[in-house]
Amino acid sequence: MFNTYNFNAFNGRAYQCQDPLLGCAGDGTVAPTDQKGNQSGRIGDTLVQNGVHDDVIVAPIAVGGTKISQWAAGGNLVRRLEVSLLRLKEQGLEPTAILLEIGQQDSAEGTSQAAWEASFASFLSVIRGY
């Protein structure tokens, strides 16, 4: 067992990391049991196993089928990001890396590269603001 933990932004507590991860569903609880396999825990375990970090805390907030603009300032999911960052800060935890997997929905809906990059820059500014 590795020192990989799942931070639940909805209650500000950390738990031993296991699938399904807390925080990955649209309702903010857990991913449906048929949606196991989030790579974050495995990445955390590998980082600990290889001596990169003693402990890894993942704070998943993913919502499937979203676009980058939804996570940027003014987007309907930006508050989810902000709450997660605030809760981490309350616990004295500062993110050292952010794993972002987004773009499939943007591609499907024809978001231009310029629009995607502008939303991504806004997303980063939200993160850096915390």
N, CA and C of each residue as an Amber inpcrd file, in Angstrom:
protein
   390
   0.8500000  -1.1830000   0.0000000   0.0000000   0.0000000   0.0000000
   0.8890000   1.2360000   0.0000000   0.5790000   2.1780000  -0.8420000
   1.3700000   3.3990000  -0.9640000   0.6830000   4.5390000  -0.2290000
   1.4060000   5.5960000  -0.0050000   0.8680000   6.7710000   0.6750000
   0.2190000   7.7060000  -0.3360000  -0.8260000   7.2160000  -0.9570000
  -1.5880000   7.9980000  -1.9230000  -2.9800000   8.2020000  -1.3450000
  -3.3920000   9.4500000  -1.2650000  -4.6560000   9.7920000  -0.6150000
  -5.5710000  10.5310000  -1.5740000  -6.8660000  10.3970000  -1.3300000
  -7.9170000  11.0330000  -2.1200000  -8.5160000  12.1550000  -1.2670000
  -8.2400000  13.3910000  -1.6630000  -8.7940000  14.5540000  -0.9730000
 -10.1800000  14.8200000  -1.5190000 -11.1520000  14.8660000  -0.6320000
 -12.5270000  15.1360000  -1.0330000 -12.8250000  16.6030000  -0.7630000
 -12.8680000  17.3920000  -1.8170000 -13.0810000  18.8320000  -1.6820000
 -14.4400000  19.1720000  -1.0870000 -15.3600000  18.2340000  -1.0890000
 -16.7040000  18.5290000  -0.6120000 -16.8250000  18.4680000   0.9030000
 -15.8550000  17.8070000   1.5620000 -15.8610000  17.8310000   3.0270000
 -14.4830000  18.1820000   3.6030000 -13.4880000  18.3850000   2.7490000
 -12.1690000  18.8000000   3.2000000 -11.3590000  17.7270000   3.8930000
 -11.6900000  16.4620000   3.6660000 -10.9750000  15.3610000   4.3180000
 -10.2720000  14.4940000   3.2790000  -9.2240000  13.8050000   3.7280000
  -8.4740000  12.9050000   2.8520000  -8.6830000  11.4670000   3.2920000
  -8.7230000  10.5770000   2.3220000  -8.9550000   9.1540000   2.5490000
  -7.9170000   8.3640000   1.7630000  -7.6870000   7.1310000   2.1670000
  -6.8110000   6.2700000   1.3780000  -7.3840000   6.1980000  -0.0340000
  -6.5390000   6.3730000  -1.0070000  -6.9750000   6.4450000  -2.3990000
  -7.3970000   5.0690000  -2.9060000  -8.6070000   4.9810000  -3.4290000
  -9.0960000   3.7500000  -4.0470000 -10.2340000   4.1040000  -5.0000000
 -10.4100000   3.2740000  -6.0150000 -11.5010000   3.4730000  -6.9700000
 -12.8120000   3.0240000  -6.3620000 -13.8970000   3.7110000  -6.6860000
 -13.9700000   4.9540000  -7.4330000 -13.5400000   6.1280000  -6.5630000
 -12.8600000   7.0930000  -7.1580000 -12.3660000   8.2480000  -6.4150000
 -13.5000000   9.1800000  -6.0170000 -13.3630000   9.7600000  -4.8400000
 -14.3330000  10.7540000  -4.3760000 -14.1400000  12.0380000  -5.1600000
 -15.2240000  12.6300000  -5.6030000 -15.1690000  13.9240000  -6.2640000
 -15.2410000  13.8910000  -7.7720000 -15.3200000  12.7130000  -8.3820000
 -15.2590000  12.6220000  -9.8400000 -16.6010000  12.6460000 -10.5450000
 -17.6840000  12.6570000  -9.8420000 -18.9860000  12.6410000 -10.4990000
 -19.5910000  14.0350000 -10.4790000 -20.5180000  14.2650000 -11.3610000
 -21.1640000  15.5620000 -11.4360000 -21.8850000  15.9540000 -10.1680000
 -22.2950000  14.9720000  -9.3600000 -23.0060000  15.3110000  -8.1360000
 -22.0610000  15.5130000  -6.9530000 -20.7510000  15.3720000  -7.1680000
 -19.7830000  15.6540000  -6.1300000 -19.6010000  14.5640000  -5.1050000
 -20.1300000  13.3850000  -5.3330000 -19.9480000  12.3070000  -4.3680000
 -18.8980000  11.3520000  -4.9020000 -19.2970000  10.2590000  -5.4590000
 -18.3440000   9.3150000  -6.0470000 -18.7700000   8.9890000  -7.4670000
 -17.8030000   8.5330000  -8.2310000 -18.1200000   8.0870000  -9.5840000
 -18.9770000   6.8270000  -9.4920000 -19.8850000   6.6280000 -10.4320000
 -20.6460000   5.3810000 -10.4290000 -19.7000000   4.1770000 -10.4390000
 -20.0990000   3.0880000  -9.8000000 -19.2060000   1.9410000  -9.6420000
 -18.7600000   1.3480000 -10.9660000 -19.4750000   1.6140000 -12.0430000
 -19.0430000   1.0920000 -13.3370000 -18.0450000   2.0160000 -14.0180000
 -17.6640000   3.1060000 -13.3490000 -16.7160000   4.0530000 -13.9260000
 -15.4150000   4.0860000 -13.1310000 -14.9010000   2.9230000 -12.7810000
 -13.6270000   2.8360000 -12.0910000 -12.4970000   3.0110000 -13.0930000
 -11.3240000   3.2640000 -12.5780000 -10.1590000   3.3130000 -13.4310000
  -9.5420000   4.6810000 -13.5700000  -9.8610000   5.6120000 -12.6940000
  -9.2300000   6.9170000 -12.7510000  -7.7320000   6.7470000 -12.5730000
  -6.9630000   7.3290000 -13.4670000  -5.5180000   7.1350000 -13.4730000
  -4.8030000   7.8830000 -12.3530000  -5.4430000   8.8170000 -11.6990000
  -4.7890000   9.6470000 -10.6880000  -4.1890000   8.8390000  -9.5420000
  -4.9170000   7.8730000  -9.0380000  -4.4030000   7.0390000  -7.9560000
  -3.1970000   6.2320000  -8.3790000  -3.2500000   5.7100000  -9.5790000
  -2.1180000   4.9190000 -10.0890000  -0.8820000   5.7970000 -10.3030000
  -1.1010000   7.0070000 -10.7800000   0.0170000   7.9350000 -10.9470000
   0.6090000   8.2610000  -9.5800000  -0.2430000   8.5290000  -8.6020000
   0.2320000   8.8070000  -7.2480000   1.0390000   7.6590000  -6.6800000
   0.5350000   6.4430000  -6.8200000   1.2590000   5.2590000  -6.3340000
   2.6370000   5.1500000  -6.9920000   2.7070000   5.4120000  -8.2810000
   3.9740000   5.3270000  -9.0040000   4.9590000   6.3890000  -8.5070000
   4.4650000   7.5940000  -8.2660000   5.3310000   8.6640000  -7.7550000
   5.9070000   8.3030000  -6.3860000   5.0920000   7.6920000  -5.5260000
   5.5780000   7.2720000  -4.2040000   6.5340000   6.0960000  -4.3490000
   6.1330000   5.1060000  -5.1260000   6.9610000   3.9000000  -5.3140000
   8.3450000   4.2440000  -5.8670000   8.4200000   5.2270000  -6.7660000
   9.6930000   5.6140000  -7.3730000  10.4570000   6.6570000  -6.5570000
   9.9590000   6.9910000  -5.3770000  10.6660000   7.9060000  -4.4930000
  10.6040000   9.3670000  -4.8830000   9.7130000   9.7170000  -5.7940000
   9.5810000  11.1140000  -6.2020000   8.9540000  11.9360000  -5.0670000
   7.9740000  11.3400000  -4.3960000   7.2940000  11.9700000  -3.2550000
   7.0800000  10.9100000  -2.1840000   7.0480000  11.3480000  -0.9190000
   6.7210000  10.4310000   0.1770000   5.2250000  10.1600000   0.2220000
   4.4460000  11.1870000  -0.0500000   2.9840000  11.1060000  -0.0440000
   2.4570000  11.8370000  -1.2670000   1.3300000  11.3770000  -1.7670000
   0.6440000  12.0580000  -2.8620000  -0.8200000  12.1700000  -2.4690000
  -1.3500000  13.3680000  -2.6480000  -2.7690000  13.6050000  -2.3960000
  -3.3880000  14.0320000  -3.7090000  -4.3510000  13.2670000  -4.1830000
  -5.0780000  13.6390000  -5.3940000  -6.4030000  14.2610000  -4.9700000
  -6.8030000  15.2920000  -5.6880000  -8.0460000  16.0020000  -5.3710000
  -8.8990000  16.0780000  -6.6320000  -9.5040000  14.9680000  -7.0280000
 -10.2550000  14.9500000  -8.2820000 -11.5540000  15.7480000  -8.2090000
 -11.8120000  16.4840000  -9.2810000 -13.0510000  17.2560000  -9.3810000
 -13.6850000  17.1050000 -10.7630000 -13.2610000  16.1000000 -11.4900000
 -13.6680000  15.9260000 -12.8860000 -15.1710000  15.7850000 -13.0670000
 -15.6260000  16.3200000 -14.1700000 -16.9920000  16.1260000 -14.6330000
 -16.8690000  15.7640000 -16.1050000 -17.2740000  14.5720000 -16.4540000
 -17.1430000  14.1040000 -17.8240000 -17.9550000  14.9160000 -18.8120000
 -17.4430000  15.0030000 -20.0360000 -18.1710000  15.6500000 -21.1180000
 -18.2290000  17.1600000 -21.0160000 -17.2180000  17.7660000 -20.3740000
 -17.2190000  19.2220000 -20.2330000 -16.1930000  19.8570000 -21.1610000
 -16.3250000  21.1680000 -21.3140000 -15.4030000  21.9310000 -22.1420000
 -14.5370000  22.8090000 -21.2460000 -13.3740000  23.2040000 -21.7500000
 -12.4510000  24.0250000 -20.9700000 -13.0990000  25.3430000 -20.5520000
 -13.9660000  25.9000000 -21.3760000 -14.6130000  27.1720000 -21.0380000
 -15.4730000  27.0630000 -19.7820000 -15.9630000  25.8750000 -19.4810000
 -16.7760000  25.6830000 -18.2810000 -15.9450000  25.7870000 -17.0060000
 -14.6300000  25.5770000 -17.1100000 -13.7240000  25.6210000 -15.9620000
 -13.0030000  26.9570000 -15.8620000 -13.1630000  27.8210000 -16.8480000
 -12.5260000  29.1390000 -16.8660000 -13.3700000  30.1280000 -16.0660000
 -12.8030000  31.2950000 -15.7840000 -13.5430000  32.3390000 -15.0750000
 -14.8780000  32.5800000 -15.7760000 -15.9550000  32.5760000 -15.0050000
 -17.2900000  32.7750000 -15.5490000 -17.9760000  31.5010000 -15.9950000
 -17.2400000  30.3950000 -16.0520000 -17.8250000  29.1190000 -16.4650000
 -18.6750000  28.5020000 -15.3620000 -19.5680000  27.6290000 -15.7480000
 -20.4830000  27.0450000 -14.7690000 -19.8270000  26.0330000 -13.8370000
 -18.5710000  25.6380000 -14.0880000 -17.8880000  24.6840000 -13.2060000
 -16.7090000  25.2990000 -12.4630000 -16.4430000  26.5750000 -12.6840000
 -15.2830000  27.1990000 -12.0530000 -15.4070000  27.1890000 -10.5320000
 -16.6080000  27.2760000 -10.0090000 -16.7780000  27.2680000  -8.5410000
 -16.3150000  25.9370000  -7.9570000 -16.5240000  24.8660000  -8.6850000
 -16.0730000  23.5340000  -8.2510000 -14.5480000  23.5400000  -8.0950000
 -13.8520000  24.1580000  -9.0430000 -12.4070000  24.3010000  -8.9860000
 -12.0050000  25.1830000  -7.8050000 -12.6750000  26.3070000  -7.6530000
 -12.3430000  27.2400000  -6.5840000 -12.5460000  26.6250000  -5.2010000
 -13.6240000  25.9140000  -5.0140000 -13.8770000  25.2700000  -3.7180000
 -12.7940000  24.2500000  -3.4110000 -12.4040000  23.4790000  -4.4060000
 -11.3470000  22.4960000  -4.2020000 -10.0510000  23.1810000  -3.7780000
  -9.6830000  24.2420000  -4.4670000  -8.4600000  24.9710000  -4.1300000
  -8.5490000  25.6040000  -2.7400000  -9.7050000  26.1540000  -2.3930000
  -9.8990000  26.7330000  -1.0610000  -9.7850000  25.6860000   0.0420000
 -10.4210000  24.5370000  -0.1800000 -10.3630000  23.4720000   0.8300000
  -8.9440000  22.9380000   1.0150000  -8.2130000  22.8080000  -0.0790000
  -6.8070000  22.3910000   0.0210000  -6.0200000  23.4110000   0.8330000
  -6.2310000  24.6810000   0.5410000  -5.5350000  25.7590000   1.2500000
  -5.8800000  25.7400000   2.7380000  -7.1520000  25.5090000   3.0740000
  -7.5830000  25.4250000   4.4760000  -6.8320000  24.3430000   5.2360000
  -6.4470000  23.2750000   4.5280000  -5.7320000  22.1600000   5.1440000
  -4.2110000  22.3420000   5.0620000  -3.7740000  23.4860000   4.5430000
  -2.3480000  23.7490000   4.4160000  -1.6940000  22.9890000   3.2810000
  -2.4740000  22.6250000   2.2860000  -1.9750000  21.8570000   1.1500000
  -1.9110000  22.7490000  -0.0830000  -0.7670000  22.7440000  -0.7400000
  -0.5900000  23.5260000  -1.9510000  -0.3180000  22.5790000  -3.1130000
  -1.1170000  22.6530000  -4.1670000  -0.8810000  21.7670000  -5.3120000
   0.5110000  21.9710000  -5.9100000   1.1530000  20.8600000  -6.2270000
   2.4520000  20.9200000  -6.9000000   2.3290000  20.5430000  -8.3660000
   1.2190000  19.9460000  -8.7350000   0.9760000  19.5660000 -10.1230000
  -0.5270000  19.4610000 -10.3380000  -0.9380000  19.7090000 -11.5520000
  -2.3490000  19.5790000 -11.9190000  -2.4220000  18.6960000 -13.1440000
  -3.2100000  17.6470000 -13.0360000  -3.4210000  16.7290000 -14.1430000
  -4.7420000  17.1230000 -14.8030000  -4.6470000  17.5430000 -16.0320000
  -5.8180000  18.0180000 -16.7600000  -6.0180000  17.1530000 -17.9930000
  -7.1840000  16.5880000 -18.0870000  -7.5440000  15.8340000 -19.2850000
  -8.8490000  16.4230000 -19.7910000  -8.7180000  17.3150000 -20.7280000
  -9.9050000  17.9800000 -21.2570000  -9.6520000  18.3440000 -22.7140000
 -10.6680000  18.3210000 -23.4820000 -10.5360000  18.6980000 -24.8860000
 -11.3940000  17.8870000 -25.8230000 -11.7900000  16.6970000 -25.3820000
 -12.5850000  15.8540000 -26.2650000 -13.9070000  16.5280000 -26.6280000
 -14.5670000  17.1230000 -25.6450000 -15.8470000  17.7780000 -25.9050000
 -15.6410000  19.0250000 -26.7530000 -14.5450000  19.7390000 -26.4830000
 -14.2380000  20.9130000 -27.3020000 -14.0420000  20.5110000 -28.7600000
 -13.3340000  19.4280000 -28.9730000 -13.0970000  18.9450000 -30.3300000
 -14.4130000  18.5640000 -31.0010000 -15.2410000  17.8470000 -30.2510000
 -16.5200000  17.3980000 -30.8130000 -17.4250000  18.5660000 -31.1860000
 -17.3200000  19.6540000 -30.4230000 -18.1930000  20.8100000 -30.6830000
 -17.5290000  21.8870000 -31.5280000 -16.2960000  21.6360000 -31.9700000
 -15.6350000  22.5600000 -32.8860000 -15.0650000  23.8190000 -32.2530000
 -14.7020000  23.7630000 -30.9790000 -14.0770000  24.9190000 -30.3430000
 -12.7850000  25.2560000 -31.0880000 -12.6080000  26.5130000 -31.4230000
 -11.3930000  26.9060000 -32.1320000 -10.1890000  26.8320000 -31.1970000
  -9.0090000  26.7080000 -31.7830000  -7.7950000  26.6650000 -30.9750000
  -7.6470000  27.9480000 -30.1720000  -7.9320000  29.0830000 -30.7840000
  -7.8090000  30.3690000 -30.1010000  -8.7530000  30.4510000 -28.8990000
  -9.9840000  29.9920000 -29.0750000 -10.9540000  30.0150000 -27.9790000
 -10.5250000  29.0600000 -26.8660000 -10.0170000  27.8750000 -27.2500000
  -9.5520000  26.9070000 -26.2530000  -8.3960000  27.4990000 -25.4630000
  -7.4270000  28.0930000 -26.1550000  -6.2570000  28.6650000 -25.4870000
  -6.6490000  29.8140000 -24.5620000  -7.6110000  30.6280000 -24.9610000
  -8.0720000  31.7280000 -24.1110000  -8.7370000  31.1800000 -22.8480000
  -9.5500000  30.1560000 -22.9980000 -10.1960000  29.5390000 -21.8340000
  -9.1760000  28.8730000 -20.9320000  -8.1820000  28.2280000 -21.5270000
  -7.1340000  27.5840000 -20.7420000  -6.3480000  28.6250000 -19.9450000
  -6.0300000  29.7480000 -20.5670000  -5.3180000  30.8210000 -19.8660000
  -6.1500000  31.3340000 -18.6890000  -7.4560000  31.4500000 -18.8810000
  -8.3320000  31.8690000 -17.7990000  -8.3740000  30.8250000 -16.6860000
  -8.4630000  29.5600000 -17.0560000  -8.4250000  28.4360000 -16.1110000
  -7.1630000  28.5250000 -15.2620000  -6.0160000  28.7480000 -15.9060000
  -4.7510000  28.8740000 -15.1770000  -4.7520000  30.0700000 -14.2420000
  -5.3520000  31.1630000 -14.6780000  -5.3780000  32.3530000 -13.8180000
  -6.2300000  32.1080000 -12.5840000  -7.2950000  31.3390000 -12.7180000
  -8.1050000  30.9840000 -11.5560000  -7.2500000  30.1880000 -10.5710000
  -6.5410000  29.1990000 -11.0690000  -5.6830000  28.3560000 -10.2130000
  -4.6120000  29.2080000  -9.5400000  -3.9480000  30.0230000 -10.3110000
  -2.8690000  30.8440000  -9.7630000  -3.3730000  31.8710000  -8.7630000
  -4.6350000  32.2290000  -8.8640000  -5.2470000  33.1650000  -7.9210000
  -5.4070000  32.5810000  -6.5250000  -5.3130000  31.3020000  -6.4200000
  -5.4520000  30.6470000  -5.1230000  -4.1260000  30.1630000  -4.6150000
